[in-house]
Coordinates of C-alpha atoms in Angstrom, one line a residue:
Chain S
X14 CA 57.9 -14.6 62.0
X15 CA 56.8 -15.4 65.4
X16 CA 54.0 -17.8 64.4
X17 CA 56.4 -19.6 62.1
X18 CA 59.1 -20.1 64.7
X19 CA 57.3 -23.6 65.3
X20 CA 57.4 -24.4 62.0
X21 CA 60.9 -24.1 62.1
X22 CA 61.8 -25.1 65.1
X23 CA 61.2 -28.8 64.6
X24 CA 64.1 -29.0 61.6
X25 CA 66.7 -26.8 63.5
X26 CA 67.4 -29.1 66.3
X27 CA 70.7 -27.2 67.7
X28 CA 69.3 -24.1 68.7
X29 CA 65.9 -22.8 70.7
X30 CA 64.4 -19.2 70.1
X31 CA 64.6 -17.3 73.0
X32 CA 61.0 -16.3 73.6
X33 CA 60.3 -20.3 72.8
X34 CA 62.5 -21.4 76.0
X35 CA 61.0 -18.3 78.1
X36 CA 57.8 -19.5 77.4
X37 CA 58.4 -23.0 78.4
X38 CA 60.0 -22.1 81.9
X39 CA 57.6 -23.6 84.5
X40 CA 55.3 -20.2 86.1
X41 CA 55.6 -18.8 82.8
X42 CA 52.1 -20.5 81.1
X43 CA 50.5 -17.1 81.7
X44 CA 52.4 -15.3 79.1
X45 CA 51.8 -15.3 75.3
X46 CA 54.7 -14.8 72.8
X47 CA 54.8 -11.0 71.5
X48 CA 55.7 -10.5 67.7
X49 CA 59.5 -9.8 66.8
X50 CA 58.5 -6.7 65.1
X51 CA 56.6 -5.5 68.1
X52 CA 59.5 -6.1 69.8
X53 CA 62.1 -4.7 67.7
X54 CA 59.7 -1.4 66.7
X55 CA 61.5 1.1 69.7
X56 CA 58.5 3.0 69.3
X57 CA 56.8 0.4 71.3
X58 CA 59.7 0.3 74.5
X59 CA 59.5 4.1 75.3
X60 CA 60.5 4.9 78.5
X61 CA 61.5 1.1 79.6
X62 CA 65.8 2.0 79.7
X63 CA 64.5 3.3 82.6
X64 CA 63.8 -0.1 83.7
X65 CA 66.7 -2.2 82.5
X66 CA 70.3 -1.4 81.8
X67 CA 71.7 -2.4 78.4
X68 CA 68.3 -2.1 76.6
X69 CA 69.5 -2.8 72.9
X70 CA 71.9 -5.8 73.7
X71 CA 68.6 -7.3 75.6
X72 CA 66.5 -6.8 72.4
X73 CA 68.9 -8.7 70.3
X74 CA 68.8 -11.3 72.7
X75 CA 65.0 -11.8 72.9
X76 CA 65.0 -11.7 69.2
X77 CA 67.5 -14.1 69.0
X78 CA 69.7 -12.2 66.7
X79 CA 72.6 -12.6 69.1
X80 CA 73.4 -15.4 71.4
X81 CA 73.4 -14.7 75.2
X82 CA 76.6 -16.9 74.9
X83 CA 78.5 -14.4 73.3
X84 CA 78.8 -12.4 76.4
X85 CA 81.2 -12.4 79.0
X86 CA 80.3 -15.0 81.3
X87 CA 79.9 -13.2 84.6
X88 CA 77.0 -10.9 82.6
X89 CA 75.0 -13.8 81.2
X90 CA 73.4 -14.1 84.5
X91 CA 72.0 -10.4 84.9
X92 CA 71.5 -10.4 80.7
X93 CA 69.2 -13.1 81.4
X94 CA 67.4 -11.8 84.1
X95 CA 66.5 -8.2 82.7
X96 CA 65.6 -10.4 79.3
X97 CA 63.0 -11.7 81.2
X98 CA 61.9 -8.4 83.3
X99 CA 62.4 -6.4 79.5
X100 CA 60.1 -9.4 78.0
X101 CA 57.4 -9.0 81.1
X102 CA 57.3 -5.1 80.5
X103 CA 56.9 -5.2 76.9
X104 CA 54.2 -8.2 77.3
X105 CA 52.1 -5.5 79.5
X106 CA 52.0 -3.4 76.3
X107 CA 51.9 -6.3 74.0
X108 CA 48.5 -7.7 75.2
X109 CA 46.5 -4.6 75.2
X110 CA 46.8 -4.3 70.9
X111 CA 44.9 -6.1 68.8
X112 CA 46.9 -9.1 67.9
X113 CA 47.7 -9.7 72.1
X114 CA 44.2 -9.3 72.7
X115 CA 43.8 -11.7 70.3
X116 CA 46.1 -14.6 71.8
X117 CA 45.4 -14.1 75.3
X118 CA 41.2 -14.5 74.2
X119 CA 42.7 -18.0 73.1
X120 CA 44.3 -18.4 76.3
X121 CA 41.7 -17.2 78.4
X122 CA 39.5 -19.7 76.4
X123 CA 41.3 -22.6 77.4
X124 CA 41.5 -21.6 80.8
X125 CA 45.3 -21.4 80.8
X126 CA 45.2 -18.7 83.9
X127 CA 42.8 -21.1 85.9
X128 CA 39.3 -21.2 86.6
X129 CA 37.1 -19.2 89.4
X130 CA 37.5 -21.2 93.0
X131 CA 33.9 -19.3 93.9
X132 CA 31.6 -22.3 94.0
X133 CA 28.5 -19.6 92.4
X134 CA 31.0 -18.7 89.3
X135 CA 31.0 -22.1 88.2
X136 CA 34.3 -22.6 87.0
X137 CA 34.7 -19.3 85.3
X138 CA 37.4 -18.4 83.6
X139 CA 40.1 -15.9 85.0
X140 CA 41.8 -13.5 83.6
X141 CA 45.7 -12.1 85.1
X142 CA 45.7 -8.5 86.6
X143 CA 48.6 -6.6 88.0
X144 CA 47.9 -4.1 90.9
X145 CA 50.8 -1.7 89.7
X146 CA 52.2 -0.8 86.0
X147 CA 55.5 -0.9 88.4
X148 CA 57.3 -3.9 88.4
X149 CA 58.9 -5.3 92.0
X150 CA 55.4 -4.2 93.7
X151 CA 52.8 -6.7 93.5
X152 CA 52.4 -10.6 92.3
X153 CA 50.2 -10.7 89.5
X154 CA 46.3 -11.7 90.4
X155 CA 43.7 -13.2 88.9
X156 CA 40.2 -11.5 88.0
X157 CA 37.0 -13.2 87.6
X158 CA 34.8 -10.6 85.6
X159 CA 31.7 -12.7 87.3
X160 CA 31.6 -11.7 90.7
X161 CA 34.4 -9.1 89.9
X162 CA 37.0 -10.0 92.3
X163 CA 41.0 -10.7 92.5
X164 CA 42.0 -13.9 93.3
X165 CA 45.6 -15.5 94.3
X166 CA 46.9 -17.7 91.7
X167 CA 46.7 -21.3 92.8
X168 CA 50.2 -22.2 92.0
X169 CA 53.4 -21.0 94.4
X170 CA 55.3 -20.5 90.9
X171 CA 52.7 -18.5 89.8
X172 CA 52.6 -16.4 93.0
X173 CA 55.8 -15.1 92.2
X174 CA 55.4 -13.5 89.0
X175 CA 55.2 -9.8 88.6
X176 CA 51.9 -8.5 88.2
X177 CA 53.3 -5.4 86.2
X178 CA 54.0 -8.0 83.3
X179 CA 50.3 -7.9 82.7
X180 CA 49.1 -4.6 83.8
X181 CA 46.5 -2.7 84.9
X182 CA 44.4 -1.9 82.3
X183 CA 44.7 -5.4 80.6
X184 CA 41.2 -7.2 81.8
X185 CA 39.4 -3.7 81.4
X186 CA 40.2 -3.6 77.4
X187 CA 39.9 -6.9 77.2
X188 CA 36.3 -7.4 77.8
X189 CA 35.8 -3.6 75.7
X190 CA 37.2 -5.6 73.1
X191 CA 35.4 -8.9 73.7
X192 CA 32.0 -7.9 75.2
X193 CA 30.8 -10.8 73.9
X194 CA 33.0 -12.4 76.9
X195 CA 31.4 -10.4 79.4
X196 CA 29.3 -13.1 81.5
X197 CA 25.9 -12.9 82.8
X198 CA 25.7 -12.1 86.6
X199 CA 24.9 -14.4 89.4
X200 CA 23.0 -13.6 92.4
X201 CA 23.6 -16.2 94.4
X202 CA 25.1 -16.2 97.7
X203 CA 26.0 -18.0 100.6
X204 CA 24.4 -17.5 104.4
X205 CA 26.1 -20.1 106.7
X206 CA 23.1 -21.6 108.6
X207 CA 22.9 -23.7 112.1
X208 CA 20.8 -26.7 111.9
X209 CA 18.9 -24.8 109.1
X210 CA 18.7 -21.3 110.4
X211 CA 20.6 -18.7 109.0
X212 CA 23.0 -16.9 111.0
X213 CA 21.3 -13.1 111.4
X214 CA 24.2 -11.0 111.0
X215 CA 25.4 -12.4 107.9
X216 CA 21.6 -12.7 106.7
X217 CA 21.3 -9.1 107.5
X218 CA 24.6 -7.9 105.9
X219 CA 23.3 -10.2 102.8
X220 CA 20.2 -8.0 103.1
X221 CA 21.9 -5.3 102.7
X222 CA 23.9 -6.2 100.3
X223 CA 20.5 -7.2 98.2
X224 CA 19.1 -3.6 99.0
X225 CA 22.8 -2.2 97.7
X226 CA 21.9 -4.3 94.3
X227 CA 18.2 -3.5 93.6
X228 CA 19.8 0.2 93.7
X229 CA 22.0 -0.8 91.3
X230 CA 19.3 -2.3 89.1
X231 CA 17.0 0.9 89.5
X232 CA 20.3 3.0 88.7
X233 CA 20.5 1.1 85.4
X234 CA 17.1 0.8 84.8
X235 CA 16.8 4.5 84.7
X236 CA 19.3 4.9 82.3
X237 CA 17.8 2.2 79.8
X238 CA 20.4 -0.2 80.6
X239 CA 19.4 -3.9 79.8
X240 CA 20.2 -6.3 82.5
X241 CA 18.4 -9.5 83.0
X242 CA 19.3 -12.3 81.5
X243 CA 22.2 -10.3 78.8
X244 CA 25.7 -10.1 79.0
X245 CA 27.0 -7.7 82.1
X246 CA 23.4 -8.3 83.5
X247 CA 22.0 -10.7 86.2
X248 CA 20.8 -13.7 85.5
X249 CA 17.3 -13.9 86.1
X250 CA 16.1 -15.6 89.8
X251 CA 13.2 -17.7 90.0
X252 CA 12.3 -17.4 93.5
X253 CA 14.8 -15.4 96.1
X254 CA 15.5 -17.8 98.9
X255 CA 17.6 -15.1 100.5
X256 CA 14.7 -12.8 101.7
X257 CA 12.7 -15.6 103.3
X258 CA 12.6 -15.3 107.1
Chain Y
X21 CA 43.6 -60.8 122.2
X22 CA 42.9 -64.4 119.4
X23 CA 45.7 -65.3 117.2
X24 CA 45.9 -61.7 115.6
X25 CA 48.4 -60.2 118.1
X26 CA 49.8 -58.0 114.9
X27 CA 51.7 -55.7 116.8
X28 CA 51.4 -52.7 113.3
X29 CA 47.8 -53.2 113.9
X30 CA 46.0 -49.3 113.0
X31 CA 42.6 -48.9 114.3
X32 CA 40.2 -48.3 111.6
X33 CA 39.1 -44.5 112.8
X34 CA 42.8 -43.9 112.1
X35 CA 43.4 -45.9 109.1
X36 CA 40.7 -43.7 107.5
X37 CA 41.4 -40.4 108.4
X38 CA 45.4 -40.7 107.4
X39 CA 43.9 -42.7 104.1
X40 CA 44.3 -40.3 100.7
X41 CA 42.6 -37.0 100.6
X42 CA 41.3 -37.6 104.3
X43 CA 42.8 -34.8 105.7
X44 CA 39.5 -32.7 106.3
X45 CA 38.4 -35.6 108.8
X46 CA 39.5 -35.2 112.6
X47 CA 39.1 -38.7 114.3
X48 CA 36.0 -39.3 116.2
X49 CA 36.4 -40.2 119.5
X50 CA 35.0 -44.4 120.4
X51 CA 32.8 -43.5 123.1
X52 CA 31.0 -40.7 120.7
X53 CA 30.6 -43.8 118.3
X54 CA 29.3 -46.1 121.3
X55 CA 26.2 -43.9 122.6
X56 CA 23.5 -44.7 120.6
X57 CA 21.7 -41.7 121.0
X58 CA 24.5 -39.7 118.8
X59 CA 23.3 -42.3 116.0
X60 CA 20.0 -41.7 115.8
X61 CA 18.6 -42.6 112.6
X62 CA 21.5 -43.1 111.1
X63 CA 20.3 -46.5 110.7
X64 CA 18.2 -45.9 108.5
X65 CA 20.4 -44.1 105.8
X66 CA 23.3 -46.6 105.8
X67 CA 23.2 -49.7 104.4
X68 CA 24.7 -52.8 106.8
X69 CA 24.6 -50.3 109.3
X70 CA 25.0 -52.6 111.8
X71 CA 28.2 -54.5 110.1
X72 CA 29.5 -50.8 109.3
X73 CA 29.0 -49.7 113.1
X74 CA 31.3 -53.1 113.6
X75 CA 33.9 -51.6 111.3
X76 CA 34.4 -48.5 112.6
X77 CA 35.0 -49.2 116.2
X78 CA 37.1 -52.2 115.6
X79 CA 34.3 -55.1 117.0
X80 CA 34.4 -58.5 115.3
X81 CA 31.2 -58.7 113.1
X82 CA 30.0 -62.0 113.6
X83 CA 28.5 -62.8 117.0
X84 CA 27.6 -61.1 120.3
X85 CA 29.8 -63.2 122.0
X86 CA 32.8 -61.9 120.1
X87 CA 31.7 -58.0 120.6
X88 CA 31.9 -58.6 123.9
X89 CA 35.3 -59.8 124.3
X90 CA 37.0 -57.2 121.8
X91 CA 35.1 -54.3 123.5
X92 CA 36.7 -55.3 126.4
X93 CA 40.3 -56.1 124.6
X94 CA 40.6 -53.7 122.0
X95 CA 40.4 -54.3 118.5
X96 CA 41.0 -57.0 116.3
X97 CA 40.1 -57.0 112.3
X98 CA 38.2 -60.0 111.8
X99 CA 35.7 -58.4 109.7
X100 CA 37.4 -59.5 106.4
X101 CA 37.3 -63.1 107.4
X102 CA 33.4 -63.3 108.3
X103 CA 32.3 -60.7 105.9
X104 CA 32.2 -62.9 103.0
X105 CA 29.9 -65.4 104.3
X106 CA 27.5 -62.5 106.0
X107 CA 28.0 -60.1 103.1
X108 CA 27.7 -60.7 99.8
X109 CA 30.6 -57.6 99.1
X110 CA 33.7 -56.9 101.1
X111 CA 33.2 -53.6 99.5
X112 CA 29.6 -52.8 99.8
X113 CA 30.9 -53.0 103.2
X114 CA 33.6 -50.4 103.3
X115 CA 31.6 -48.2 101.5
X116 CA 28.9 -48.4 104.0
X117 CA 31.6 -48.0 106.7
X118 CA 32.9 -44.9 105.1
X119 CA 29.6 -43.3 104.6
X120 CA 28.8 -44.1 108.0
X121 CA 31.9 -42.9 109.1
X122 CA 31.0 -39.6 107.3
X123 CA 27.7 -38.7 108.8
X124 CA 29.0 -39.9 112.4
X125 CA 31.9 -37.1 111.8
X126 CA 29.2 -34.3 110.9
X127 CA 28.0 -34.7 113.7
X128 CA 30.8 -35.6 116.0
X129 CA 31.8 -31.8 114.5
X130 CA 29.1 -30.0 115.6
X131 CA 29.8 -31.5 119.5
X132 CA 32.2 -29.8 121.4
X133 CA 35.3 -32.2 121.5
X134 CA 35.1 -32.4 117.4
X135 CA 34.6 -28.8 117.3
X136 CA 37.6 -28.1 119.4
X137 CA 39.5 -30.8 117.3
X138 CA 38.4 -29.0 113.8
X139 CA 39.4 -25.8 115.4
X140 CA 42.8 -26.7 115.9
X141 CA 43.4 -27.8 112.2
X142 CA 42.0 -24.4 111.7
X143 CA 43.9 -22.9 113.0
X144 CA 47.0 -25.1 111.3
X145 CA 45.5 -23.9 108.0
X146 CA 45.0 -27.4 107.2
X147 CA 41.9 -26.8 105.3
X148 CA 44.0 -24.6 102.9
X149 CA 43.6 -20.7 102.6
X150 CA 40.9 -17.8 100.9
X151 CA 42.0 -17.8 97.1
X152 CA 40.1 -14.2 97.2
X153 CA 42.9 -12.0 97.2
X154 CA 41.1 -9.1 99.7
X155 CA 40.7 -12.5 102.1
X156 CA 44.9 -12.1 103.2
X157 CA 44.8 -15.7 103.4
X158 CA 42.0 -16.1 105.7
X159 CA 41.6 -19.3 106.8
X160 CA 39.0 -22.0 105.4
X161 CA 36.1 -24.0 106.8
X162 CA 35.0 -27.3 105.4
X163 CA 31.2 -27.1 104.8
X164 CA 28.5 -29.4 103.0
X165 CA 26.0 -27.4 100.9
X166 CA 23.9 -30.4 102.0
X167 CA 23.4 -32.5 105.3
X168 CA 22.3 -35.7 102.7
X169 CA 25.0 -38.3 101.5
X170 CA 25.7 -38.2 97.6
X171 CA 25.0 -34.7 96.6
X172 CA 27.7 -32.2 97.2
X173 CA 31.1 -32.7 97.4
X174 CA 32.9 -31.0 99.8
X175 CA 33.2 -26.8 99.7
X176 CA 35.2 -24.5 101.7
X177 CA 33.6 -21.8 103.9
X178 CA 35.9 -18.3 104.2
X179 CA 34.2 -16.1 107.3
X180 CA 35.7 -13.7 105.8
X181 CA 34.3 -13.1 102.5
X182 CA 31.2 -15.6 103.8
X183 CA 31.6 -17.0 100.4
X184 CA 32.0 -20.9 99.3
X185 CA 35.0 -22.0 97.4
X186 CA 36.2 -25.4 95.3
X187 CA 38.9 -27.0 97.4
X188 CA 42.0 -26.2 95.5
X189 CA 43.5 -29.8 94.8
X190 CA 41.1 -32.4 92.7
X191 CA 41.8 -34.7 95.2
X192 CA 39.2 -33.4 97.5
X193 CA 36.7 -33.7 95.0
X194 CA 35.2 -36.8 95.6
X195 CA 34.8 -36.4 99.6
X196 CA 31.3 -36.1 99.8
X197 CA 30.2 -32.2 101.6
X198 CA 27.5 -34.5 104.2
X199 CA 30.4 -35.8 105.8
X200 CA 31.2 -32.1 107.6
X201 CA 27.4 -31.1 107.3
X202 CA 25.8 -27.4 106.5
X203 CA 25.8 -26.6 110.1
X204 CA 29.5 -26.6 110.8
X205 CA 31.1 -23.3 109.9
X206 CA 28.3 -21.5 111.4
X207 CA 28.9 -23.2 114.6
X208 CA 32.6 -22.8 114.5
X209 CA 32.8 -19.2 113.9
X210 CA 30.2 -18.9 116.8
X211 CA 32.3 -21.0 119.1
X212 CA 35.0 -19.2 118.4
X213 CA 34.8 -15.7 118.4
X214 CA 38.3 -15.2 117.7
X215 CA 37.9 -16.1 113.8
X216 CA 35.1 -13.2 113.7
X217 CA 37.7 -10.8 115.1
X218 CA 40.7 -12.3 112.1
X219 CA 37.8 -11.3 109.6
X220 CA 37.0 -7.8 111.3
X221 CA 40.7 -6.8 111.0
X222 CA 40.7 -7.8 107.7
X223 CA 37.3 -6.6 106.4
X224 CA 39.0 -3.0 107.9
X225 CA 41.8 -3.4 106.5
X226 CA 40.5 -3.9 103.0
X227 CA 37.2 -1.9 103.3
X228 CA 38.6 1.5 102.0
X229 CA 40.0 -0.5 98.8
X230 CA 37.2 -0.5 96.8
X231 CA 38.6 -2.6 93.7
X232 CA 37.1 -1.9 90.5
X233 CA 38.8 -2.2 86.6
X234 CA 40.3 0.3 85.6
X235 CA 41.6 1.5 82.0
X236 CA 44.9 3.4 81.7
X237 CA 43.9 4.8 85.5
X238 CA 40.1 5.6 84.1
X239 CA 37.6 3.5 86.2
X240 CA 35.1 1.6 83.9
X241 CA 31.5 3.2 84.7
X242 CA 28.9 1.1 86.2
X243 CA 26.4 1.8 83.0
X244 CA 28.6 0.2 80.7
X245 CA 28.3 -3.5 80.7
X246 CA 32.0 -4.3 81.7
X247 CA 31.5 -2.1 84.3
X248 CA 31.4 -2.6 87.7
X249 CA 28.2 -4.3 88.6
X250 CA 29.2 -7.1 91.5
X251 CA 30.2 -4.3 94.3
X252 CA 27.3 -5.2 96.4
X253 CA 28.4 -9.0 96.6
X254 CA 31.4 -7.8 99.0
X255 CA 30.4 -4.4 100.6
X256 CA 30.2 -3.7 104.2
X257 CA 28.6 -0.6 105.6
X258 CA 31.0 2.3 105.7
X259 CA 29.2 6.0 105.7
X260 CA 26.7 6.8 108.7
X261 CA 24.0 6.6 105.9
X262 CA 25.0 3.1 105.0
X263 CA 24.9 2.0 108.4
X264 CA 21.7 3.5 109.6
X265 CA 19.9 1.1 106.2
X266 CA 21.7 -1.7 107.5
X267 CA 20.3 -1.6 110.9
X268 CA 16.8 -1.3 108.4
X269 CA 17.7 -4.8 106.9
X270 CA 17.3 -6.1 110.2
X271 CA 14.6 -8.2 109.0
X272 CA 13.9 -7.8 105.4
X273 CA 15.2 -6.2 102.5
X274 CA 13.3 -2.7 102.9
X275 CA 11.3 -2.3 99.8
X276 CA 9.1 0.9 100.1
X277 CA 12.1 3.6 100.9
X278 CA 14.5 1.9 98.6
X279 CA 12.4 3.5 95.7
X280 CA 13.0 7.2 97.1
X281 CA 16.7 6.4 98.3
X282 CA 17.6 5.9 94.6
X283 CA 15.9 9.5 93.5
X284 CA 18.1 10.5 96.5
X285 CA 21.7 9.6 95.6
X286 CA 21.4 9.7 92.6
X287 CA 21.5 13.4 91.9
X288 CA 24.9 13.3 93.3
X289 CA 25.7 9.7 92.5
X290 CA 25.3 10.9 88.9
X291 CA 27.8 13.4 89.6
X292 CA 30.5 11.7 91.6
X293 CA 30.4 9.1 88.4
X294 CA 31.0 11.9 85.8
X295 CA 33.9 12.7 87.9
X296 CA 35.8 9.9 88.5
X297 CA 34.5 6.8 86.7
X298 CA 34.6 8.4 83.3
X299 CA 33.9 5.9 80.9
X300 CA 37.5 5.6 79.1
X301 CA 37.1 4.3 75.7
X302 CA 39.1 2.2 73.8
X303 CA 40.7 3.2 70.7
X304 CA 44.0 2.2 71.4

């Protein structure tokens, strides 16, 4: 149903799904629309009356089978708003099944959550984090699973969306579910240098940092792991500019 | 001053750095531009260098006669007028002006008045903040991953991370990284000791957070190949142990002990990673 809302939507002119119009809210490109069924399966919202009063009028809203104009006026405004915070937590649990894995690999493929600002990741794509499974704590983040780290989202109306609409767990079963996205590794790292010389603190914390990862290589070698040149590995160096004196 | 008395007229230094996407340049000052010996060689990397030079500080291009008087009386913009029947391209000529310009300002960065100058924009966070979320909005530095013209664009430095970032608007991406020079941040953050102390109370802050995926609360474990293998990239020395092998790093990457360190932790490494980073699988 959800895929053929576009279908339909061109010929019905006078009225807009819900999740359609969420979607199309400027800060909202990180999201993906979740399946009516998933949505309407109560199996799948355990626990979240705890989050938002109302729960069953909110469902029929998001599902469109009943029009938030309906309502007494002066509730349309907090209907509205705990649509969107229901529609955030259930997108959480949405996008770690099979069929939301599925649309945010599309996403993720054409970079709708932004690209890696590291100059050594190459424009690699990111993938949205939360730091809690609680909304109202944290901004959502982005993760870059080459250099593994969190980044802020470029855009202010990104910024403030809730990072519990995307979860925790959501780039850690993504890539056990697309290892084949898992990139290769770089090495590469930045010393700032004075007329050509390195600055020796940050070439010996770099140093260190190389040690730290040649014990992670002999850790992995030791347990048969495969790691130059394959997916979670390191790409291969030809020469190691970085040890040099 | 001749017949141009425009009153709106903008000296060129100015009309460059307030031109689009020229808001990483400070303006250099005329006398840094008028000894010769901060132009060494520069000469020989700009085309029209002499014409250029002209531009920049506002001289008439023509003849010495000319130079003299608007040295003496401020600028006037006669360049246009002359250029075509010196220079073939009115454009090959403010390219050459820009480029010199560019290498004049990596320079002019690297002397105390431009450092000052770049340190107060800085300190305005006017070349934008650390996207890395550990970072708190550190601060940028704009660095060139090359000192030659018509390589690199622009990058930012973050002391913080002492990692290079893409400027985040596209508009920066044609200012050419030469034009702040490899030598820059290095010199700043020296200068300026107060931007290593921002990144200490940061690093400190952050250090203890030791980021890592995480399914349904179960960290990922390093042998599996989403696992965590990029640690290393931003560690900083925590345990006694740590610290005692980064004072061994001092000069190279100790080979010979790292061998026996591994047999070392890892009897207990192994066991710490049974206990908490337990592979969580994923049959949802």
């Amino acid at each position: 149903m959800a895929n053929e809302e576009y279908v339909t939507d061109s010929s019905s002119d006078f009225t807009e799904y819900w999740i359609d119009l969420f979607l199309g809210i400027k800060g909202n490109e990180y999201f993906c629309d979740i399946d009516d069924e998933y949505i309407r399966d109560r199996f799948n919202l355990t626990g979240l009356n705890q989050e938002v009063s109302k729960l069953p009028t909110i469902i029929d809203i998001i599902t469109d089978l009943m029009d938030i104009e309906l309502q007494p006026e002066e509730n349309r405004d907090a209907l509205e708003h705990n649509a969107r915070i229901l529609y955030g937590l259930i997108h959480a649990r949405y996008i770690l099944t099979s069929r939301g894995l599925n649309k945010m690999f599309e996403k993720y493929r054409n970079g709708d959550f932004g690209y890696c600002p590291r100059v050594h990741c190459q424009l690699h794509p990111l993938l949205p984090i939360g730091l809690n499974d609680q909304p109202r704590l944290a901004s959502v983040k982005l993760y870059c699973a080459k250099c593994e780290d969190l980044f802020n989202p470029k855009s202010g109306r990104h910024a403030v969306v809730d990072g519990a609409y995307f979860g925790t767990s959501f780039p850690a079963m993504f890539f056990q579910n697309f290892p084949q996205a898992i990139p290769i590794h770089s090495k590469d790292t930045y010393v700032p240098k004075v007329f050509g010389f390195k600055l020796h603190e940050y070439s010996k914390l770099n140093r260190w940092r190389e040690l730290q990862r040649k014990k992670l290589e002999a850790r992995l070698a030791k347990n048969g792991v495969e790691i130059t040149n394959v997916v979670g590995g390191f790409k291969a160096e030809e020469d190691k500019p970085v040890i040099q004196q | 001053m001749p017949s141009e008395g425009e009153e709106d007229y903008i000296p060129w230094i100015q009309q460059f750095c307030e031109a689009f996407a020229h808001d990483y340049f400070v303006p250099v000052a005329q006398e840094f531009i008028e000894d010769d010996f901060n132009l060494t060689g520069l000469s020989l990397q700009v085309p029209y260098y002499r014409e250029a030079l002209y531009t920049i500080l506002d001289y008439q291009v023509d003849t010495a006669d000319d130079n003299d008087a608007s040295i003496t009386n401020g600028g006037n913009r006669p360049v246009q007028n002359k250029a075509k029947s010196e220079l073939p391209n009115k454009a090959l000529l403010s390219h050459s002006a820009d480029l010199l310009y560019g290498l004049i300002h990596a320079r002019y960065i690297t002397s105390k008045p431009g450092l000052t100058a770049m340190a107060t924009k800085f300190e305005r966070n006017e070349f934008g903040s650390c996207p890395r979320y550990y970072c708190d909005g550190m601060h940028l530095i704009p660095v060139g991953c090359t000192d030659i013209p018509g390589q690199e664009t622009v990058r930012l430095y973050c002391p913080c991370c002492n990692d290079i970032y893409l400027p985040s608007s596209s508009r920066y991406l044609n200012i050419d990284g030469a034009f702040f020079g490899t030598t820059f941040p290095g010199l700043l953050v020296k200068m300026f000791p107060e931007i290593e102390n921002q990144c200490r109370i940061r690093i400190n802050k952050f250090n203890q957070n030791d980021f890592g995926l995480k399914l349904f609360g179960f960290r990922v474990n390093e042998l599996s190949s989403s696992g965590p293998r990029m640690k290393w990239l931003r560690m900083h020395p925590k345990t006694q142990e740590e610290k005692q092998e980064y004072e061994n790093c001092e000069f190279q990457v100790p080979d010979n002990d790292f061998d026996s360190e591994v047999e070392d932790t890892d009897g207990e490494g192994d066991l710490i990673d049974d206990d908490d980073k337990t592979m969580a699988s994923d049959d949802e």
